[in-house]
XYZ file of C-alpha atoms in Angstrom:
347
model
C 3.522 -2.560 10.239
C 7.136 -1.315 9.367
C 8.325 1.429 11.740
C 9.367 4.594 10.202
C 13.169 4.264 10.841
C 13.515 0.776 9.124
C 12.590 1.612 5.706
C 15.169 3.801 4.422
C 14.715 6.788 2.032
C 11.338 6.977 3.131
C 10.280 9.487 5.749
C 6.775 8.244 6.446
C 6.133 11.248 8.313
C 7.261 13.416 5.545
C 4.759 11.878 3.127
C 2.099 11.488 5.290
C 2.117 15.297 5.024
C 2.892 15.620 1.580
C -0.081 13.670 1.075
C -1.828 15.374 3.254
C -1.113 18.665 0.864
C -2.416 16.882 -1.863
C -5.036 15.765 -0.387
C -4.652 12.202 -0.431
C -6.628 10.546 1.980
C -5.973 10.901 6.035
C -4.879 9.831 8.881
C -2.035 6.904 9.081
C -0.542 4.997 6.481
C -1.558 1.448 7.479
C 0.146 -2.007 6.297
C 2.975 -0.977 5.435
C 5.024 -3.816 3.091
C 8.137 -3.675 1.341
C 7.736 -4.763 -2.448
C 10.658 -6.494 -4.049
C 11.382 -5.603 -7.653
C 13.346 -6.398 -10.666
C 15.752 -2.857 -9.968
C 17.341 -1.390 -7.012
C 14.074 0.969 -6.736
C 12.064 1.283 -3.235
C 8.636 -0.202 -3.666
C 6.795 0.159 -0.571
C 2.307 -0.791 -0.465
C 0.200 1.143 2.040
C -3.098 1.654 2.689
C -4.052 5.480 3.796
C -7.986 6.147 4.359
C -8.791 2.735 2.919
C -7.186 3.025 -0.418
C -4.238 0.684 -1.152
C -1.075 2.435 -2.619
C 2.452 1.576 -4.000
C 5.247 4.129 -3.866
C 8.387 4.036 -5.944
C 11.443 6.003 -5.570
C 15.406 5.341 -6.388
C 17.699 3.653 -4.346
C 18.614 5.175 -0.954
C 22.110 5.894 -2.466
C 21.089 7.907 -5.985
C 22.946 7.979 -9.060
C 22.948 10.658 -11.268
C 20.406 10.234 -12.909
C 17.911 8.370 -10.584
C 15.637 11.814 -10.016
C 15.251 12.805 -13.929
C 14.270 8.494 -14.473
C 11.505 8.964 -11.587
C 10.786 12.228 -13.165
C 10.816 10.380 -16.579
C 8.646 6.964 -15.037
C 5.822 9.115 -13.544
C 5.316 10.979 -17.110
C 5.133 8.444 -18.988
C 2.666 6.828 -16.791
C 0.533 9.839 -16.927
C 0.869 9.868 -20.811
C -0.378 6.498 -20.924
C -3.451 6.564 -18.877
C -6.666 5.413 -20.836
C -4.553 3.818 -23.823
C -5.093 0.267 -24.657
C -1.085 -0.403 -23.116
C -1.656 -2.096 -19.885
C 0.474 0.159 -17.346
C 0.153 0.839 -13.382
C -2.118 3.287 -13.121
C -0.190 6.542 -11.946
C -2.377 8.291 -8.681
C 0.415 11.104 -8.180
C 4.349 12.209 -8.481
C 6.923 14.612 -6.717
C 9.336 15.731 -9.188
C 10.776 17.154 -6.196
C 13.831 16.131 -4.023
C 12.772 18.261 -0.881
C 9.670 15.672 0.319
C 12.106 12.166 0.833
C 15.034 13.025 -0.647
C 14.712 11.744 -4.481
C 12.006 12.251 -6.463
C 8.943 9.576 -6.387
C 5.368 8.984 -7.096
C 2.575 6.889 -6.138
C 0.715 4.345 -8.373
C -2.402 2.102 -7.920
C -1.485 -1.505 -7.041
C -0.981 -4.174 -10.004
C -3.536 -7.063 -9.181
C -0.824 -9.858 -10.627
C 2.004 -11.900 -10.661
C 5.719 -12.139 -12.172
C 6.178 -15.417 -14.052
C 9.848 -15.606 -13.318
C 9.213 -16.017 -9.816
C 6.919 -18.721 -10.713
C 3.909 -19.821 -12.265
C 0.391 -19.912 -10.893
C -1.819 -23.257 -10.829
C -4.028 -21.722 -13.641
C -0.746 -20.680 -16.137
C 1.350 -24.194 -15.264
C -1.889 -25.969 -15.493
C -2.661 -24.673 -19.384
C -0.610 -24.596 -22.434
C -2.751 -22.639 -24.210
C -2.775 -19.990 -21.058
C 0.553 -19.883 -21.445
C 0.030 -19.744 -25.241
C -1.368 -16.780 -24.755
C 0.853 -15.140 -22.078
C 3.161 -14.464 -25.409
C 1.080 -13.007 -27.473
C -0.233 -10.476 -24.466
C 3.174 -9.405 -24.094
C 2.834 -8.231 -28.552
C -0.277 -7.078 -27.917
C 1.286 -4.702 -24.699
C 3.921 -3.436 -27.151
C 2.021 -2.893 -29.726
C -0.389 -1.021 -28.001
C 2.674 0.817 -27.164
C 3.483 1.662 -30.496
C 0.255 3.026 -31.767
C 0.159 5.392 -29.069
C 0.654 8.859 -30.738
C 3.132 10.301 -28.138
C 2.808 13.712 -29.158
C -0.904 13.975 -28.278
C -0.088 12.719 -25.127
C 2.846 15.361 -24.501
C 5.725 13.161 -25.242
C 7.016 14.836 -28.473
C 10.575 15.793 -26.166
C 10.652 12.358 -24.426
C 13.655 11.521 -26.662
C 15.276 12.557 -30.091
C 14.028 10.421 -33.209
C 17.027 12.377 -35.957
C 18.641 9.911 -37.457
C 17.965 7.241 -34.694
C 18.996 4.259 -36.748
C 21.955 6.171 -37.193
C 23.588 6.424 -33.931
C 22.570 3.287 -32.827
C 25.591 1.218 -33.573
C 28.149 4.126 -32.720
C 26.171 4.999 -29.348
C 26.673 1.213 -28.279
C 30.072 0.767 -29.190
C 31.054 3.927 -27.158
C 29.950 2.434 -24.384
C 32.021 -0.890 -24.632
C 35.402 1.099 -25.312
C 34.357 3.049 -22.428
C 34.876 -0.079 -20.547
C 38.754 0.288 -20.772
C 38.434 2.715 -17.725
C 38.413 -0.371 -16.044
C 41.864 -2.020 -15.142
C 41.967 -6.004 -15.597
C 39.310 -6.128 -17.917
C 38.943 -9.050 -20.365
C 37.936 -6.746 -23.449
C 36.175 -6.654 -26.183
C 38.287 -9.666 -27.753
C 36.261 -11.851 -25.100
C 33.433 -11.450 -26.899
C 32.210 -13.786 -29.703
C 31.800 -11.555 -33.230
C 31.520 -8.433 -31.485
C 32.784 -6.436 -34.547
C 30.758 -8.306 -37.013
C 27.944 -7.858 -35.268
C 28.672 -3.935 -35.203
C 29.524 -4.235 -39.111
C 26.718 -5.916 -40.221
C 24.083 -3.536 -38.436
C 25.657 -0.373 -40.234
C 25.357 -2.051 -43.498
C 22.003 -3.500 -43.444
C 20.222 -0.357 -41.225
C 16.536 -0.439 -42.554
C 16.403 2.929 -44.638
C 13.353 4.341 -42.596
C 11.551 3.789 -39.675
C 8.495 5.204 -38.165
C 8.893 6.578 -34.443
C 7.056 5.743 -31.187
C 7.736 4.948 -27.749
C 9.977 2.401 -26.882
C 9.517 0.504 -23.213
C 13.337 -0.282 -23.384
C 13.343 -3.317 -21.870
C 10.924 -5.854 -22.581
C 10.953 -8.986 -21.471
C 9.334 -11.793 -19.036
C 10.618 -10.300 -15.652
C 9.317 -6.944 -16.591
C 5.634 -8.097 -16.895
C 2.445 -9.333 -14.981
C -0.019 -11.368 -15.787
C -3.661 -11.752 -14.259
C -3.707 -14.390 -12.063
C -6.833 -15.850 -14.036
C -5.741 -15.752 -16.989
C -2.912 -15.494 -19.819
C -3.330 -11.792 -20.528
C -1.151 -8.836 -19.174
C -2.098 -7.252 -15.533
C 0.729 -4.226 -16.181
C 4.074 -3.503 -17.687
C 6.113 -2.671 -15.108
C 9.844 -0.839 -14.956
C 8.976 1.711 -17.122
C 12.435 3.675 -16.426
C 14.409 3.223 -20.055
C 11.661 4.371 -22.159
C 11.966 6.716 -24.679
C 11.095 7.776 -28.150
C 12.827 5.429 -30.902
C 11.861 2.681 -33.157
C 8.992 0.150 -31.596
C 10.635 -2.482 -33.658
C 13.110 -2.428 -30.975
C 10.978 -3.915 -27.754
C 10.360 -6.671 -30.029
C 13.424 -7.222 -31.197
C 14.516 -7.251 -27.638
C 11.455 -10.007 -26.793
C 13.016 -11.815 -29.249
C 17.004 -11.544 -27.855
C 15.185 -13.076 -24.461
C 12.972 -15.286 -26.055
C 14.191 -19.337 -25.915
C 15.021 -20.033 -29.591
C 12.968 -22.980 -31.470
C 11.594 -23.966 -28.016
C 15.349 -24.846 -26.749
C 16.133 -23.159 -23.292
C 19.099 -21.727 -22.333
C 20.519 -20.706 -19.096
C 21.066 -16.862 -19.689
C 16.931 -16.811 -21.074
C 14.316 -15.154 -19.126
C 12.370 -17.558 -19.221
C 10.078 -19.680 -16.692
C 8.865 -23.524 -16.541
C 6.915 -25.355 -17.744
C 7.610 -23.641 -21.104
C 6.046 -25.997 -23.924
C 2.982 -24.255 -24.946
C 4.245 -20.525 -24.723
C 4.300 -18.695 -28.659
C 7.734 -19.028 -31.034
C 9.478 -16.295 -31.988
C 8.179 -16.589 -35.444
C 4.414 -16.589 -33.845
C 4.823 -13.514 -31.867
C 6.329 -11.195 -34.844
C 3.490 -12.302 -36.990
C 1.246 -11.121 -34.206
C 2.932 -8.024 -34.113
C 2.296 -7.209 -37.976
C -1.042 -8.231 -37.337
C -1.671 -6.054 -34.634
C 0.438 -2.816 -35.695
C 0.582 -2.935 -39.973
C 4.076 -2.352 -39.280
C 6.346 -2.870 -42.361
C 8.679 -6.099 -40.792
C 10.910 -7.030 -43.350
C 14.251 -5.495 -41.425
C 12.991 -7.203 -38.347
C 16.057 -9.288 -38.096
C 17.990 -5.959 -38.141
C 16.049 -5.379 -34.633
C 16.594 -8.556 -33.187
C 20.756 -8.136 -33.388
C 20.851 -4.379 -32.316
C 18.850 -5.779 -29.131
C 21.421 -8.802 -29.014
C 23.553 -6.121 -29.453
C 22.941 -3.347 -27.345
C 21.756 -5.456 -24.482
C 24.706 -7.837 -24.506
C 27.140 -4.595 -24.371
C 25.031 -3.238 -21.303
C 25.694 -6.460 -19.560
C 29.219 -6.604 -20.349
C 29.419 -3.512 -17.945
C 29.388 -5.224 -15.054
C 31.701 -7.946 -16.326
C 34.123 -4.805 -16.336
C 33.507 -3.653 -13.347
C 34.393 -6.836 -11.852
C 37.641 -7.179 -13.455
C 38.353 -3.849 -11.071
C 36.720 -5.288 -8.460
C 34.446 -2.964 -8.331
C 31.559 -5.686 -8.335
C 30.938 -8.767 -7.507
C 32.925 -11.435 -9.601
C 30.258 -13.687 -9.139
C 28.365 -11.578 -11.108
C 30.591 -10.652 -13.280
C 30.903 -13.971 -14.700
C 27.284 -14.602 -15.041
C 26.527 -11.499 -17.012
C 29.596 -11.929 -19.291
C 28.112 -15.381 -19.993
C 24.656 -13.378 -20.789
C 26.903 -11.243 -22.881
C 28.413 -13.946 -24.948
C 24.910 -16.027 -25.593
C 23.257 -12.502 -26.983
C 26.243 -12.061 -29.258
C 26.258 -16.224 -30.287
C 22.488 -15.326 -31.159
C 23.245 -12.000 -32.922
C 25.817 -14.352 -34.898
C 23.672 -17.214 -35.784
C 20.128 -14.741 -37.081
C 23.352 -13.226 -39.211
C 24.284 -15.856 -40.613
C-alpha cells in the first residue's frame, strides 16, 4: 500500500472522510496504486469496503483552469451514463477545492488496455480483431454524436454560434500568440501554414449540425476489452465540448497512418496490417450517424490544423527554454507532418 505522504495532492485522510460524508463505503482505503495516464492528471485505484475505485484530479501544481476541466470531466461523465458511448462510469465528484485541494471525482475502474502501450496476444494475434478495433473507435464517436446533449443537461457545455466561423481565426490566435516567446522559429517554420488557414475559410461547409465533441480522439485515448476488438471506455474526457462531431473524426483521421504507410509522429501501434483505412472508417461513420459527409475533408485539415498549432506550443516554449528542447523538437516535427497532411488532402 502507498503511505499517505507519498502520493501528492491526495490527502487520503481527507477523502476517507469525504467519503465517509457521502457515504461511500467504510473503513480504509486498501491497495492503493498509482495509475499512469496519457495527461499530467493523478489517477490513483483503491479499494474501500470491497469496491474497487479510480480517482482523478489535476496535477499537484494546477493551472488555471485545471478545477473548471475536472468540474467539466465529471459532468460530462454523468451526462453520458446509460448512452450507447462507452465512457468510465462516473460513481461521484467534488466540484470543490476545500476536500484535496483541486477539484476531483471518482469513477468505476475500466476493465482494459491502451494499445499504444502494446498489444494483447488476442489483438496481435488477429487481423480482423484489430479490424475491428477501428471501427469501435466510429462506432464510440458516433455514439457520441447522437447523444442529444440538451436532454442530458449539456445545452451550456459550449457555444455552437457560428462555430465554423471562428474556427480558423480562434487557431491562428493562438500561433501569433506564440511570439511571446523569445527565440522562436515562427510560423515561417511551418510547411503551408497560411494555405492551410486560407483554404479552410473558403471552403467552410455552409451548415453543420451540433453535438458533443470528445476533442481529442485518437488511439492513446482509448481502451479496448482485452477479449476482443471492441471499446472498454473512452478515456481523457477533459477537451470536450459542444461543436461539430465531424471534428473527432476528422481528428481520427489527422492520427490515422495514411494508405497503410506509418509514420513516426502517428499514434499508432504494431502490428498494424489488418486495422480499417481511413476511407473504411468514414464510411462507417455515415453508416452509423446519416451524417451528411461531403465537407469531410474540410474536417480532416481543421484537425491537421488545429492540432498541429497546439503542438507547435511547446516547440515555442522551448525556443525560451521554457521546456524541454528535446521535446520541442519532437512536437515541431508532429507539427510539420499534420500540416504536410493538411497540404497533400488539399491538394
Amino acid at each position: 500500500m502507498i503511505e499517505q505522504d507519498a502520493i501528492p495532492g491526495v490527502d487520503l485522510t481527507a477523502l476517507r472522510g469525504w467519503m465517509d460524508s457521502r457515504g461511500l463505503g467504510s473503513g480504509p482505503l486498501d491497495a492503493v496504486q498509482s495509475l499512469s495516464g496519457g495527461t499530467q492528471n493523478i489517477l490513483l485505484r483503491f479499494i474501500r469496503a470491497g469496491r474497487t475505485y479510480v480517482l482523478r484530479r489535476p496535477p499537484p501544481h494546477l493551472r488555471a483552469n485545471s478545477n473548471e476541466t475536472m468540474r467539466r470531466e465529471a459532468r460530462v461523465l454523468a451526462a453520458l451514463a446509460g448512452s450507447d458511448v462507452p465512457h468510465p462510469g462516473l460513481i461521484a465528484a467534488c466540484p470543490e477545492d476545500d476536500v484535496l485541494g483541486a477539484a476531483f471525482y471518482l469513477m468505476e475502474p475500466i476493465d482494459g488496455f491502451n494499445a499504444t502501450q502494446g498489444l494483447e496476444p488476442v489483438h496481435a494475434g488477429d487481423a480482423a480483431v484489430r479490424h475491428r478495433m477501428g471501427l469501435a473507435m466510429v462506432d464510440a464517436i458516433a455514439a457520441l454524436s447522437k447523444v442529444d446533449y440538451a436532454a442530458v443537461g449539456l445545452a451550456d457545455f459550449g457555444k455552437v454560434d457560428s462555430w465554423l466561423g471562428r474556427q480558423v481565426g480562434r487557431w491562428a490566435a493562438q500561433l501569433k500568440s506564440y511570439e511571446e516567446f523569445a527565440g522562436w522559429t515562427g510560423p515561417q517554420a511551418i510547411p503551408g501554414v497560411d494555405k492551410v488557414a486560407r483554404w479552410l475559410e473558403s471552403h467552410m461547409p455552409p451548415t453543420f449540425q451540433p453535438g458533443l465533441i470528445h476533442g481529442d480522439f485518437h488511439l492513446a485515448n482509448v481502451m479496448f476489452r482485452h477479449d476482443s476488438g471492441e471499446l472498454a471506455a473512452v478515456v481523457d474526457w477533459e477537451l470536450c465540448t459542444l461543436g461539430d462531431p465531424l471534428l473527432d473524426l476528422g481528428w481520427l483521421a489527422a492520427t490515422w497512418p495514411e494508405d497503410g504507410v506509418r509514420r513516426a509522429t502517428d499514434v499508432a501501434i504494431t502490428p498494424w496490417e489488418g486495422f480499417a483505412t481511413i476511407e473504411e472508417m468514414v464510411a462507417r461513420y455515415g453508416q452509423q450517424t446519416g451524417r451528411d459527409l461531403a465537407h469531410f475533408d474540410w474536417y480532416a485539415v481543421l484537425a491537421c490544423y488545429k492540432l498541429g498549432i497546439i503542438l507547435e506550443g511547446s516547440n515555442a516554449r522551448a525556443c525560451a527554454g521554457k521546456a524541454p528542447r528535446e521535446i520541442g523538437d519532437r512536437l515541431h516535427s508532429h507539427t510539420i507532418d499534420l500540416f504536410e497532411r493538411a497540404l497533400r488532402r488539399i491538394g
